[in-house]
Short mmCIF file of C-alpha atoms in Angstrom, two decimals:
data_model
loop_
_atom_site.label_atom_id
_atom_site.label_comp_id
_atom_site.label_asym_id
_atom_site.label_seq_id
_atom_site.Cartn_x
_atom_site.Cartn_y
_atom_site.Cartn_z
CA MET A 153 -49.95 11.09 -18.03
CA ALA A 154 -46.88 12.64 -19.54
CA LYS A 155 -45.43 11.10 -22.64
CA PRO A 156 -42.28 9.10 -21.85
CA THR A 157 -39.12 11.00 -22.70
CA LEU A 158 -36.11 8.92 -23.72
CA SER A 159 -32.58 10.21 -23.73
CA PHE A 160 -29.13 8.70 -24.03
CA VAL A 161 -27.08 9.26 -20.86
CA CYS A 162 -23.33 8.66 -20.52
CA GLN A 163 -22.68 6.15 -17.74
CA ASN A 164 -19.25 7.64 -17.10
CA CYS A 165 -19.92 11.38 -16.69
CA GLY A 166 -23.73 11.74 -16.79
CA ALA A 167 -23.99 13.84 -19.95
CA ALA A 168 -27.34 13.47 -21.77
CA TYR A 169 -27.94 13.45 -25.55
CA ASN A 170 -31.07 13.31 -27.70
CA ARG A 171 -29.72 10.55 -29.93
CA TRP A 172 -27.21 7.74 -29.61
CA GLN A 173 -23.61 8.25 -30.63
CA GLY A 174 -20.53 6.16 -30.20
CA LYS A 175 -18.37 8.68 -28.33
CA CYS A 176 -19.36 10.94 -25.46
CA GLU A 177 -18.33 14.49 -26.31
CA SER A 178 -18.13 15.46 -22.63
CA CYS A 179 -15.66 12.90 -21.27
CA GLY A 180 -14.33 11.36 -24.50
CA GLU A 181 -15.25 7.75 -23.60
CA TRP A 182 -16.54 5.33 -26.22
CA ASN A 183 -19.68 3.14 -25.99
CA THR A 184 -20.87 4.59 -22.68
CA LEU A 185 -24.25 5.99 -23.80
CA ALA A 186 -27.28 4.08 -22.55
CA GLU A 187 -30.95 4.73 -23.23
CA GLU A 188 -32.87 5.88 -20.14
CA ASP A 189 -36.34 7.17 -19.36
CA THR A 190 -35.96 10.62 -17.81
CA THR A 191 -39.67 11.16 -17.12
CA GLY A 192 -40.61 11.14 -13.44
CA SER A 193 -43.50 9.19 -11.92
CA VAL A 194 -45.53 12.36 -11.27
CA PRO A 195 -47.34 13.73 -14.37
CA VAL A 196 -46.32 17.11 -15.66
CA SER A 197 -49.88 18.43 -15.35
CA VAL A 198 -49.94 17.56 -11.64
CA ARG A 199 -46.51 19.05 -11.02
CA SER A 200 -47.49 22.29 -12.75
CA ARG A 201 -50.63 22.73 -10.60
CA ARG A 202 -48.81 22.15 -7.31
CA LYS A 203 -48.65 25.26 -5.14
CA GLY A 204 -45.50 25.95 -3.20
CA ARG A 205 -45.46 26.30 0.57
CA THR A 206 -44.14 29.34 2.40
CA PHE A 207 -41.07 29.15 4.60
CA ALA A 208 -39.49 31.48 7.17
CA LEU A 209 -36.69 33.85 6.25
CA GLU A 210 -33.94 34.75 8.71
CA SER A 211 -31.45 37.61 8.94
CA LEU A 212 -27.67 37.45 8.89
CA THR A 213 -27.42 38.49 12.53
CA GLY A 214 -27.82 35.90 15.25
CA LYS A 215 -26.00 33.07 16.92
CA SER A 216 -24.49 30.41 14.71
CA ASN A 217 -23.38 27.49 16.82
CA ASP A 218 -20.72 25.15 15.53
CA ALA A 219 -22.07 21.90 14.14
CA PRO A 220 -21.68 19.14 16.77
CA ARG A 221 -19.34 16.39 15.66
CA LEU A 222 -19.37 12.70 16.37
CA SER A 223 -15.95 11.11 16.82
CA SER A 224 -15.49 7.86 14.94
CA GLY A 225 -12.96 6.47 17.41
CA MET A 226 -10.25 6.47 14.70
CA ALA A 227 -7.93 9.46 14.94
CA GLU A 228 -6.82 9.26 11.31
CA LEU A 229 -10.41 9.22 10.04
CA ASP A 230 -11.35 12.13 12.29
CA ARG A 231 -8.34 14.08 11.02
CA VAL A 232 -9.51 13.82 7.40
CA THR A 233 -13.16 14.61 8.14
CA GLY A 234 -12.21 17.69 10.16
CA GLY A 235 -12.72 16.34 13.69
CA GLY A 236 -15.53 13.81 13.25
CA PHE A 237 -18.87 13.33 11.53
CA VAL A 238 -21.24 16.31 11.47
CA ARG A 239 -24.92 15.63 12.18
CA GLY A 240 -26.91 15.46 8.96
CA SER A 241 -23.84 15.31 6.73
CA VAL A 242 -23.37 12.94 3.80
CA LEU A 243 -19.93 11.64 2.83
CA LEU A 244 -18.95 9.90 -0.38
CA VAL A 245 -16.03 7.46 -0.09
CA GLY A 246 -14.37 6.14 -3.26
CA GLY A 247 -11.48 3.84 -3.96
CA ASP A 248 -10.22 0.98 -6.10
CA PRO A 249 -11.82 -2.45 -5.64
CA GLY A 250 -10.25 -4.36 -2.75
CA ILE A 251 -8.44 -1.32 -1.35
CA GLY A 252 -10.16 -1.63 2.04
CA LYS A 253 -13.22 0.66 1.95
CA SER A 254 -15.54 -1.89 3.54
CA THR A 255 -12.91 -2.79 6.13
CA LEU A 256 -12.45 0.84 7.12
CA LEU A 257 -16.17 1.50 7.45
CA THR A 258 -16.77 -1.76 9.34
CA GLN A 259 -14.19 -0.71 11.91
CA ALA A 260 -15.66 2.80 12.16
CA THR A 261 -19.22 1.57 12.69
CA SER A 262 -18.06 -1.01 15.22
CA MET A 263 -16.24 1.59 17.30
CA LEU A 264 -19.26 3.89 17.25
CA ALA A 265 -21.56 1.04 18.27
CA ARG A 266 -19.27 0.10 21.14
CA ALA A 267 -19.38 3.72 22.30
CA GLY A 268 -23.17 3.47 22.71
CA HIS A 269 -24.34 5.03 19.43
CA ARG A 270 -26.71 3.39 16.98
CA ALA A 271 -24.76 2.47 13.86
CA VAL A 272 -26.31 0.80 10.81
CA TYR A 273 -24.40 -0.93 8.00
CA ILE A 274 -26.46 -1.62 4.86
CA SER A 275 -24.76 -3.66 2.16
CA GLY A 276 -26.08 -3.87 -1.37
CA GLU A 277 -23.21 -6.02 -2.67
CA GLU A 278 -22.70 -8.60 0.09
CA ALA A 279 -24.96 -10.77 2.18
CA VAL A 280 -25.23 -10.37 5.93
CA ALA A 281 -23.23 -13.58 6.44
CA GLN A 282 -20.34 -12.17 4.40
CA VAL A 283 -20.26 -8.99 6.47
CA ARG A 284 -20.25 -11.09 9.63
CA LEU A 285 -17.28 -13.08 8.35
CA ARG A 286 -15.34 -9.87 7.86
CA ALA A 287 -16.25 -8.68 11.34
CA GLU A 288 -15.06 -11.99 12.84
CA ARG A 289 -11.76 -11.70 10.99
CA LEU A 290 -11.30 -8.17 12.35
CA GLY A 291 -12.24 -9.22 15.88
CA LEU A 292 -15.36 -7.03 15.88
CA ALA A 293 -18.07 -9.69 16.02
CA ASP A 294 -19.23 -8.52 19.47
CA ALA A 295 -19.90 -4.92 18.32
CA PRO A 296 -23.66 -4.09 18.37
CA VAL A 297 -23.79 -2.97 14.72
CA GLN A 298 -27.12 -3.38 12.95
CA LEU A 299 -26.69 -5.12 9.59
CA ALA A 300 -28.94 -5.43 6.55
CA ALA A 301 -28.66 -6.47 2.91
CA GLU A 302 -31.07 -4.24 0.99
CA THR A 303 -31.06 -2.17 -2.20
CA SER A 304 -34.47 -0.42 -2.21
CA VAL A 305 -34.10 3.17 -1.05
CA GLU A 306 -37.76 3.41 0.00
CA ASP A 307 -37.44 0.30 2.19
CA ILE A 308 -34.21 1.60 3.71
CA VAL A 309 -35.67 5.00 4.58
CA SER A 310 -38.81 3.42 6.04
CA THR A 311 -36.79 1.03 8.20
CA LEU A 312 -34.37 3.67 9.48
CA SER A 313 -37.22 6.04 10.31
CA ASP A 314 -38.69 3.47 12.71
CA GLY A 315 -37.31 3.94 16.22
CA ALA A 316 -34.34 6.01 17.32
CA VAL A 317 -32.49 7.88 14.59
CA PRO A 318 -29.12 6.22 13.82
CA ARG A 319 -26.04 8.34 14.40
CA LEU A 320 -24.14 6.77 11.48
CA ILE A 321 -25.45 4.94 8.39
CA VAL A 322 -23.19 3.23 5.86
CA ILE A 323 -24.55 2.50 2.36
CA ASP A 324 -22.28 0.07 0.50
CA SER A 325 -22.57 0.97 -2.28
CA ILE A 326 -24.60 3.73 -3.90
CA GLN A 327 -24.33 2.08 -7.35
CA THR A 328 -26.46 -0.86 -6.14
CA MET A 329 -29.33 1.27 -4.79
CA TRP A 330 -32.56 1.86 -6.73
CA THR A 331 -35.72 3.90 -6.18
CA ASP A 332 -39.27 3.66 -7.49
CA THR A 333 -39.33 7.28 -8.63
CA VAL A 334 -37.39 6.44 -11.80
CA GLU A 335 -37.67 3.48 -14.14
CA SER A 336 -34.01 3.03 -15.04
CA ALA A 337 -31.97 -0.02 -14.09
CA PRO A 338 -29.88 0.03 -10.89
CA GLY A 339 -26.42 1.43 -11.44
CA THR A 340 -27.40 3.86 -14.18
CA VAL A 341 -26.76 7.57 -13.86
CA THR A 342 -30.43 8.37 -13.27
CA GLN A 343 -30.82 5.78 -10.51
CA VAL A 344 -27.59 6.81 -8.76
CA ARG A 345 -28.61 10.46 -8.79
CA ALA A 346 -32.17 9.80 -7.58
CA SER A 347 -31.06 7.35 -4.86
CA ALA A 348 -28.42 9.72 -3.57
CA GLN A 349 -30.93 12.57 -3.48
CA ALA A 350 -33.40 10.50 -1.43
CA LEU A 351 -30.72 9.49 1.09
CA ILE A 352 -29.40 13.05 1.37
CA ARG A 353 -32.91 14.33 2.01
CA PHE A 354 -33.32 11.73 4.79
CA ALA A 355 -29.99 12.77 6.37
CA LYS A 356 -30.88 16.48 6.40
CA LYS A 357 -34.31 15.77 7.84
CA THR A 358 -33.28 13.41 10.66
CA GLY A 359 -29.72 14.58 11.44
CA ALA A 360 -28.11 11.19 10.82
CA ALA A 361 -24.65 11.04 9.25
CA ILE A 362 -24.56 8.90 6.09
CA ILE A 363 -21.51 7.47 4.35
CA LEU A 364 -22.00 6.46 0.71
CA VAL A 365 -19.49 4.09 -0.86
CA GLY A 366 -18.89 4.78 -4.54
CA HIS A 367 -17.17 2.82 -7.28
CA VAL A 368 -14.31 4.33 -9.27
CA THR A 369 -13.56 4.29 -12.98
CA LYS A 370 -10.35 3.09 -14.60
CA ASP A 371 -8.99 6.65 -14.32
CA GLY A 372 -9.46 6.67 -10.55
CA GLN A 373 -12.47 9.03 -10.62
CA ILE A 374 -15.64 8.23 -8.70
CA ALA A 375 -18.11 6.60 -11.09
CA GLY A 376 -21.53 8.07 -11.74
CA PRO A 377 -22.67 11.60 -12.44
CA ARG A 378 -20.49 14.42 -11.21
CA VAL A 379 -23.56 16.06 -9.72
CA VAL A 380 -23.49 13.50 -6.88
CA GLU A 381 -20.14 14.88 -5.75
CA HIS A 382 -21.71 18.35 -5.62
CA MET A 383 -24.69 17.08 -3.66
CA VAL A 384 -22.73 15.47 -0.80
CA ASP A 385 -20.88 17.37 1.92
CA ALA A 386 -17.53 15.59 1.63
CA VAL A 387 -15.76 13.40 -0.91
CA LEU A 388 -13.05 11.09 0.47
CA SER A 389 -10.63 9.05 -1.61
CA PHE A 390 -9.09 5.86 -0.22
CA GLU A 391 -5.81 5.29 -2.06
CA GLY A 392 -3.03 2.74 -2.02
CA GLU A 393 -1.03 0.35 -4.13
CA GLY A 394 -1.78 -3.34 -4.11
CA SER A 395 1.88 -4.15 -3.48
CA GLN A 396 2.13 -1.73 -0.56
CA HIS A 397 0.85 -2.42 2.92
CA PHE A 398 -0.31 1.09 3.75
CA ARG A 399 -3.37 3.07 2.67
CA ILE A 400 -3.98 6.82 2.50
CA LEU A 401 -7.34 8.50 3.07
CA ARG A 402 -7.52 11.90 1.39
CA ALA A 403 -10.30 14.51 1.32
CA MET A 404 -11.10 15.79 -2.16
CA LYS A 405 -13.96 17.99 -0.91
CA ASN A 406 -15.07 18.86 2.63
CA ARG A 407 -17.63 21.48 3.63
CA PHE A 408 -16.84 21.08 7.33
CA GLY A 409 -13.06 20.76 7.35
CA PRO A 410 -9.80 21.08 5.41
CA THR A 411 -9.10 19.29 2.16
CA ASP A 412 -5.32 18.98 2.53
CA GLU A 413 -5.23 16.52 5.44
CA ILE A 414 -4.41 12.84 4.96
CA GLY A 415 -4.97 9.79 7.12
CA VAL A 416 -2.43 6.97 6.95
CA PHE A 417 -3.38 3.37 7.67
CA GLU A 418 -1.47 0.10 7.51
CA MET A 419 -3.24 -2.99 6.20
CA THR A 420 -2.65 -5.94 8.52
CA GLY A 421 -4.23 -9.33 9.05
CA LEU A 422 -6.54 -7.81 11.68
CA GLY A 423 -7.70 -4.92 9.52
CA LEU A 424 -6.46 -1.36 9.17
CA ARG A 425 -4.05 -0.06 11.79
CA GLU A 426 -3.65 3.68 12.26
CA VAL A 427 -0.18 5.10 11.61
CA SER A 428 0.47 8.06 13.88
CA ASN A 429 3.99 8.68 12.51
CA PRO A 430 3.94 8.25 8.70
CA SER A 431 7.53 9.46 8.28
CA GLU A 432 8.86 6.48 10.20
CA LEU A 433 6.82 4.16 7.97
CA PHE A 434 7.99 5.71 4.69
CA LEU A 435 11.65 5.69 5.75
CA SER A 436 11.65 2.24 7.37
CA GLU A 437 13.29 0.49 4.38
CA ARG A 438 15.56 3.32 3.31
CA ASP A 439 18.72 2.37 1.43
CA LEU A 440 21.55 4.36 3.04
CA GLY A 441 24.58 5.47 1.06
CA SER A 442 23.14 4.93 -2.44
CA PRO A 443 23.47 7.63 -5.10
CA GLY A 444 20.24 9.15 -6.32
CA THR A 445 18.29 9.14 -3.04
CA ALA A 446 17.26 12.25 -1.12
CA VAL A 447 14.92 12.71 1.85
CA PHE A 448 12.21 15.32 1.32
CA ALA A 449 10.60 17.08 4.28
CA GLY A 450 7.05 17.70 3.11
CA ILE A 451 3.77 18.88 4.59
CA GLU A 452 0.42 17.15 4.15
CA GLY A 453 -2.17 19.49 5.63
CA THR A 454 -0.90 20.25 9.13
CA ARG A 455 1.22 17.10 9.37
CA PRO A 456 4.91 17.03 8.39
CA VAL A 457 5.86 13.92 6.42
CA LEU A 458 9.38 12.81 5.50
CA VAL A 459 9.65 10.64 2.41
CA GLU A 460 12.49 9.39 0.24
CA LEU A 461 12.83 10.48 -3.41
CA GLN A 462 14.67 8.05 -5.65
CA ALA A 463 16.19 9.06 -8.98
CA LEU A 464 17.97 7.07 -11.66
CA VAL A 465 19.83 8.72 -14.56
CA ALA A 466 21.08 6.25 -17.18
CA PRO A 467 22.44 6.70 -20.73
CA THR A 468 19.72 6.26 -23.29
CA THR A 469 19.73 4.16 -26.43
CA LEU A 470 16.61 5.81 -27.82
CA GLY A 471 16.26 8.84 -30.02
CA THR A 472 14.02 10.50 -27.43
CA PRO A 473 15.07 9.91 -23.79
CA ARG A 474 12.48 8.49 -21.43
CA ARG A 475 11.04 10.51 -18.54
CA ALA A 476 9.20 8.26 -16.08
CA VAL A 477 7.69 9.62 -12.84
CA VAL A 478 5.85 7.77 -10.07
CA GLY A 479 4.25 9.80 -7.27
CA TRP A 480 5.11 13.28 -8.55
CA ASP A 481 3.95 15.73 -11.20
CA PRO A 482 5.68 14.96 -14.54
CA SER A 483 5.47 18.60 -15.60
CA ARG A 484 7.46 19.69 -12.55
CA LEU A 485 10.14 17.12 -13.37
CA SER A 486 10.41 18.58 -16.88
CA MET A 487 10.78 22.05 -15.38
CA VAL A 488 13.53 20.92 -12.98
CA LEU A 489 15.42 19.25 -15.82
CA ALA A 490 15.16 22.41 -17.93
CA VAL A 491 16.50 24.57 -15.08
CA LEU A 492 19.40 22.16 -14.47
CA GLU A 493 20.38 22.30 -18.11
CA ALA A 494 19.87 26.04 -18.68
CA HIS A 495 21.37 27.49 -15.48
CA CYS A 496 23.57 24.74 -14.01
CA GLY A 497 25.21 23.23 -17.09
CA VAL A 498 23.89 19.72 -16.39
CA LYS A 499 23.14 18.12 -19.76
CA LEU A 500 20.51 15.41 -19.42
CA SER A 501 19.34 15.28 -23.03
CA GLY A 502 21.20 12.00 -23.61
CA TYR A 503 20.00 10.25 -20.47
CA ASP A 504 16.86 8.43 -19.41
CA VAL A 505 15.45 9.88 -16.19
CA TYR A 506 13.39 7.91 -13.69
CA LEU A 507 11.96 9.45 -10.51
CA ASN A 508 10.07 7.57 -7.82
CA VAL A 509 8.54 8.53 -4.47
CA ALA A 510 9.35 5.62 -2.17
CA GLY A 511 6.42 3.92 -0.51
CA GLY A 512 3.83 4.93 -3.10
CA LEU A 513 2.99 8.34 -1.60
CA ARG A 514 1.80 10.99 -4.05
CA ILE A 515 3.43 14.40 -3.53
CA GLN A 516 1.62 17.50 -4.74
CA GLU A 517 3.49 20.47 -3.27
CA PRO A 518 6.29 22.26 -5.22
CA ALA A 519 8.59 22.15 -2.18
CA ALA A 520 9.91 18.82 -3.47
CA ASP A 521 11.76 20.55 -6.34
CA LEU A 522 15.02 20.86 -4.40
CA ALA A 523 15.00 17.24 -3.21
CA ALA A 524 14.27 15.99 -6.73
CA ALA A 525 17.10 18.09 -8.21
CA ALA A 526 19.53 16.82 -5.56
CA ALA A 527 18.57 13.20 -6.25
CA LEU A 528 18.95 13.66 -10.03
CA VAL A 529 22.40 15.23 -9.81
CA SER A 530 23.47 12.64 -7.24
CA SER A 531 22.58 9.79 -9.59
CA LEU A 532 24.20 11.48 -12.57
CA VAL A 533 27.60 12.08 -10.94
CA ASN A 534 27.49 8.92 -8.77
CA ALA A 535 27.77 10.92 -5.53
CA PRO A 536 25.78 9.68 -2.50
CA LEU A 537 24.07 12.45 -0.56
CA PRO A 538 24.56 12.78 3.22
CA THR A 539 22.36 10.22 4.96
CA ASP A 540 21.42 12.67 7.76
CA ALA A 541 20.25 15.51 5.49
CA VAL A 542 16.76 16.57 4.41
CA TYR A 543 15.91 18.81 1.45
CA PHE A 544 12.99 21.13 0.71
CA GLY A 545 12.54 24.25 -1.41
CA GLU A 546 10.83 25.46 -4.56
CA ILE A 547 12.93 26.06 -7.67
CA SER A 548 12.05 28.98 -9.90
CA LEU A 549 12.71 29.19 -13.63
CA SER A 550 15.64 31.51 -12.99
CA GLY A 551 17.43 28.90 -10.89
CA ALA A 552 16.70 30.59 -7.55
CA VAL A 553 15.45 28.57 -4.59
CA ARG A 554 12.26 30.07 -3.18
CA PRO A 555 11.01 29.63 0.41
CA VAL A 556 8.10 27.37 1.33
CA ALA A 557 5.55 27.42 4.12
CA GLN A 558 5.83 25.79 7.57
CA THR A 559 9.61 25.58 7.66
CA SER A 560 9.73 25.10 11.44
CA ALA A 561 7.38 22.10 11.33
CA ARG A 562 9.49 20.40 8.68
CA LEU A 563 12.71 20.88 10.65
CA LYS A 564 11.08 19.74 13.90
CA GLU A 565 9.94 16.50 12.29
CA ALA A 566 13.41 15.92 10.80
CA ALA A 567 15.09 16.48 14.17
CA LYS A 568 12.65 14.08 15.85
CA LEU A 569 13.62 11.30 13.42
CA GLY A 570 17.36 11.79 14.01
CA PHE A 571 18.43 13.90 11.03
CA GLY A 572 21.32 16.26 11.63
CA ARG A 573 21.25 18.77 8.77
CA ALA A 574 18.82 20.43 6.42
CA VAL A 575 19.25 22.04 3.00
CA LEU A 576 16.71 24.83 2.70
CA PRO A 577 16.19 28.17 0.92
CA GLU A 578 18.33 31.04 2.13
CA SER A 579 15.37 33.34 2.69
CA ALA A 580 13.75 30.79 5.04
CA ARG A 581 16.68 30.71 7.45
CA GLY A 582 15.42 33.74 9.35
CA GLU A 583 12.08 32.05 10.09
CA VAL A 584 13.72 29.20 11.98
CA GLY A 585 15.96 30.78 14.57
CA GLY A 586 18.67 28.91 16.43
CA ASP A 587 16.58 26.32 18.25
CA SER A 588 15.93 23.93 15.36
CA GLY A 589 18.55 21.41 16.48
CA LEU A 590 19.80 20.92 12.91
CA ALA A 591 22.79 22.21 10.99
CA LEU A 592 21.20 24.46 8.37
CA ASN A 593 22.71 24.74 4.90
CA SER A 594 20.88 27.62 3.26
CA ILE A 595 21.29 28.11 -0.49
CA GLY A 596 20.09 30.96 -2.64
CA GLY A 597 20.42 29.29 -6.04
CA LEU A 598 20.47 25.81 -7.48
CA THR A 599 23.96 26.26 -8.95
CA SER A 600 25.69 26.12 -5.57
CA LEU A 601 23.93 22.88 -4.61
CA VAL A 602 24.81 21.23 -7.93
CA ALA A 603 28.45 22.26 -7.59
CA GLU A 604 28.63 20.85 -4.07
CA ILE A 605 27.19 17.50 -5.14
CA ALA A 606 29.29 17.28 -8.30
CA ALA A 607 32.48 17.91 -6.32
CA ARG A 608 31.90 14.66 -4.44
CA GLY A 609 31.13 12.63 -7.59
CA SER A 610 33.15 9.70 -8.86
CA PRO A 611 33.11 7.84 -12.21
CA LYS A 612 30.76 4.88 -12.33
CA ASN A 613 32.32 1.42 -12.51
CA THR A 614 31.71 0.07 -16.00
CA GLY A 615 33.48 -3.30 -15.50
CA GLY A 616 35.47 -5.18 -18.18
CA GLY A 617 39.01 -6.52 -18.33
CA ASN A 618 40.68 -3.64 -20.21
CA ARG A 619 41.46 -0.87 -17.73
CA ASP A 620 41.90 1.81 -20.41
CA ALA A 621 38.63 0.88 -22.10
CA SER A 622 36.91 0.96 -18.73
CA ARG A 623 38.33 4.39 -18.00
CA GLU A 624 37.26 5.68 -21.42
CA GLY A 625 33.76 4.24 -21.01
CA ALA A 626 33.36 5.83 -17.58
CA ALA A 627 34.57 9.18 -18.88
CA GLU A 628 32.10 9.02 -21.75
CA LYS A 629 29.19 8.21 -19.43
CA ASN A 630 30.11 10.98 -17.01
CA ALA A 631 31.26 13.58 -19.52
CA THR A 632 28.73 16.17 -18.44
CA PRO A 633 29.46 16.01 -14.67
CA ALA A 634 33.21 16.07 -15.33
CA ARG A 635 32.84 19.12 -17.57
CA PHE A 636 30.71 20.78 -14.92
CA ARG A 637 33.35 20.15 -12.23
CA ARG A 638 36.09 21.60 -14.43
CA GLU A 639 34.07 24.76 -15.05
CA ASN A 640 33.33 25.28 -11.36
CA SER A 641 36.69 24.20 -9.90
#
């Protein structure tokens, strides 16, 4: 038998070391190294004498049929996966605790079972009675889903191999699974990697689609070794804020579909409800006529989404002004502020800046630069933006507004929701034509937009009994916008 080999493995990133140390040099986390036995159950002498088997080689020419897909019955889930589950594929779903991962997968397996497919739900964290209680709450107790509470991978594979091959298998969660091939404790990096490998091998051999539920770390990353994300075919992230009633399913990796699509769900008392029109949801509680709000016409994959950007610019009492961003890239906000100050004469060095994407949506595309700049200037000069206008465009470091992709889809979605005008880059006007149904305000540089907003500004009401002191206080707070209006009058 081979001599046992001990190593210290980081439980956060999977990096291995020969000796224990307090800090992992790979991920920077402290006190995450645990001692594990990395020797397999098969002796090295036996493994070295094993002869490999021959396999057939094929040429590049020939027919390559598209992989058949299995629809889950949920349009938003099929959108993210690329049209449904591919036979023999393995998906890894991660999300914060209590976000609704088990609810989503319970609904998906129930719909597949009602459609006549064999669906199996194996829970390693809950008992069968607890899963049944959730199904009764969701109104899915009559669905012919096969349930089990098991954590041994060998027992799971043996049970699933008996009889007809299931079309969909849910493993909740992969951190609770363990296999006899390694001697580490369940939940360790070695056990997670070995258990995932055994389940992936079963999926490729039988053609069953497997969904693995994974825990997440405090940083929002899927826990366990990063090699598991490379082993699976797709990595899905289920996101949402605890105070918000909607959830977003996003694909981080997908071998059989796009990675820029999102699925929007609303959490209700009867489970997750699909949202076919996310723009209407994000703009449902919009505050009309308030300074510092602008509607951004964005694109998530192939779907246009309209969302409100909220900005607040307030005088600071600190030596270094605060820059707080929720739902957007902080580095892009710093770039927009630098362009406003360098090319538009808007001095924000003495103001605290807060930017928020309403509804909790996270925006990643640079087309939101123009909407963010409009909201910032609107809050600074106390000038409400038109309530029927949408904004989109990328701002360059020179102050020019650059065009963005899928302009027609953005304008079509804005017209469908009742908006009457759109502020867009000048070079993108020729891509639209005259059938957009919106009044187009094309701008070539950020200076013209800032001048237009500043011309409608008014001093903020500071209150107080002394009228002269109030006027002086308002002039001091709005000194920069007033100076800008005088220079561009």
